Coordinates of C-alpha atoms in Angstrom, one line a residue:
M16 CA 15.0 6.6 0.9
P17 CA 13.4 3.4 2.2
V18 CA 13.0 0.7 -0.4
Q19 CA 10.5 -2.1 -0.4
D20 CA 12.4 -5.3 0.6
D21 CA 10.1 -7.7 -1.2
S22 CA 11.3 -6.8 -4.7
R23 CA 14.9 -7.3 -3.6
E24 CA 14.1 -10.7 -2.0
I25 CA 12.5 -11.8 -5.3
E26 CA 15.6 -10.7 -7.3
V27 CA 18.0 -12.6 -5.0
R28 CA 15.8 -15.7 -5.0
N29 CA 15.7 -15.7 -8.7
L30 CA 19.5 -15.0 -9.1
F31 CA 20.3 -18.1 -7.0
G32 CA 17.5 -20.4 -8.2
L33 CA 15.8 -20.4 -4.8
Y34 CA 12.1 -20.8 -4.2
K35 CA 9.7 -19.3 -1.7
P36 CA 8.0 -21.9 0.4
E37 CA 4.2 -21.7 0.3
G38 CA 2.6 -19.9 3.2
S39 CA 5.7 -19.0 5.1
R40 CA 5.7 -15.2 5.0
G41 CA 7.5 -14.7 8.4
D42 CA 9.3 -18.0 8.8
T43 CA 11.5 -18.7 5.8
D44 CA 12.4 -16.3 3.0
A45 CA 13.7 -19.0 0.6
E46 CA 14.7 -22.6 0.3
F47 CA 16.6 -24.9 -2.0
I48 CA 16.8 -28.7 -2.0
V49 CA 20.0 -30.8 -1.6
N50 CA 19.7 -34.6 -1.9
G51 CA 16.0 -34.4 -1.1
T52 CA 16.5 -32.2 2.0
K53 CA 15.0 -28.6 2.2
V54 CA 17.6 -26.0 3.2
A55 CA 16.2 -22.8 4.7
V56 CA 17.7 -19.5 3.7
E57 CA 17.3 -16.1 5.3
L58 CA 17.5 -13.3 2.8
K59 CA 18.5 -9.8 3.8
S60 CA 19.4 -6.7 1.8
T61 CA 20.9 -3.4 2.5
T62 CA 21.5 -0.1 0.7
A63 CA 23.8 1.2 3.5
A64 CA 27.2 2.5 2.5
N65 CA 28.7 0.8 5.6
E66 CA 27.1 -2.5 4.7
A67 CA 25.0 -2.6 7.8
V68 CA 22.2 -5.1 7.8
T69 CA 19.2 -4.6 10.1
T70 CA 17.3 -7.5 11.7
V71 CA 13.6 -7.3 12.0
R72 CA 10.9 -5.4 13.8
D73 CA 10.0 -6.9 17.2
F74 CA 13.2 -8.9 17.4
S75 CA 13.0 -11.7 19.9
M76 CA 14.6 -15.0 20.9
D77 CA 12.2 -16.7 18.5
H78 CA 14.2 -15.1 15.7
V79 CA 17.5 -16.3 17.3
L80 CA 16.2 -19.8 17.5
K81 CA 15.0 -19.7 13.9
W82 CA 18.1 -18.1 12.5
R83 CA 20.6 -20.5 14.1
Q84 CA 19.7 -23.1 11.6
K85 CA 19.5 -21.0 8.5
H86 CA 21.8 -20.2 5.6
W87 CA 22.0 -16.5 4.8
I88 CA 22.3 -14.5 1.6
I89 CA 22.7 -10.8 1.9
G90 CA 22.2 -8.6 -1.2
F91 CA 24.2 -5.3 -1.2
Y92 CA 22.4 -2.7 -3.3
D93 CA 23.3 0.8 -4.5
K94 CA 21.7 3.7 -2.4
T95 CA 18.6 3.7 -4.6
G96 CA 18.0 0.0 -3.8
K97 CA 17.5 -0.8 -7.5
I98 CA 21.0 -2.1 -8.5
L99 CA 22.4 -5.2 -6.9
K100 CA 26.1 -4.7 -6.5
Y101 CA 27.0 -8.1 -5.0
C102 CA 25.9 -10.7 -2.5
K103 CA 27.5 -12.5 0.5
Y104 CA 26.7 -15.9 1.7
G105 CA 26.8 -17.1 5.4
S106 CA 26.4 -20.6 6.6
P107 CA 24.8 -21.2 10.0
S108 CA 28.4 -21.6 11.4
D109 CA 29.5 -18.3 9.7
M110 CA 26.6 -16.4 11.2
S111 CA 26.7 -17.9 14.7
T112 CA 28.8 -15.2 16.3
W113 CA 26.6 -12.4 14.8
I114 CA 23.4 -14.2 15.9
E115 CA 24.7 -14.8 19.4
G116 CA 25.6 -11.2 19.6
K117 CA 22.0 -10.2 18.8
A118 CA 20.8 -12.7 21.4
N119 CA 23.1 -11.3 24.1
Y120 CA 21.9 -7.8 23.2
I121 CA 18.3 -8.6 24.0
K122 CA 19.0 -10.9 27.0
P123 CA 18.8 -8.2 29.7
D124 CA 15.4 -7.1 28.3
I125 CA 14.1 -10.7 28.5
E126 CA 15.4 -11.1 32.0
I127 CA 13.8 -7.8 33.1
A128 CA 10.5 -8.8 31.5
Q129 CA 10.5 -12.0 33.4
I130 CA 11.0 -10.4 36.8
A131 CA 9.1 -7.1 36.3
P132 CA 5.7 -8.6 37.1
Y133 CA 6.9 -9.4 40.6
F134 CA 7.6 -5.7 41.4
T135 CA 4.3 -4.1 42.1
D136 CA 3.4 -1.1 44.2

C-alpha cells in the first residue's frame, strides 16, 4: 500500500531536530545549522522489506548534482508506513558510490538524447 511520504519526512525532521527551509519543496528536505553554516539533508523513507529506497520521479543529472553535497537520513518503516523502526545516516562521502551508480545508470539515456536530434528521416 503506498504511503504519503510527507508525514514520514515530518516525523524524521522532528526526531532529529531538523527544519524545513522556507520555499524549498523540491530542493532541500531539511537543514540544520553547524557553526552558522546551513547543512542540507535529503530525507528518504521506505517500507520495503529489502530496505530498498527509491529515488524520485523524472530522475536527472540535476538530482545527482544536488545530492552530491547533501547529507542523508533514511527512515525505515514497517510495511504500513506508520511505525518508524530505525534510521540510517549517510554523509556525502558515504553516499557517493550510490549516487555515482545512479548517474552511470542514466548516462546512456542522456547521451542518446543529445545525439538523437541529429538522426532524422
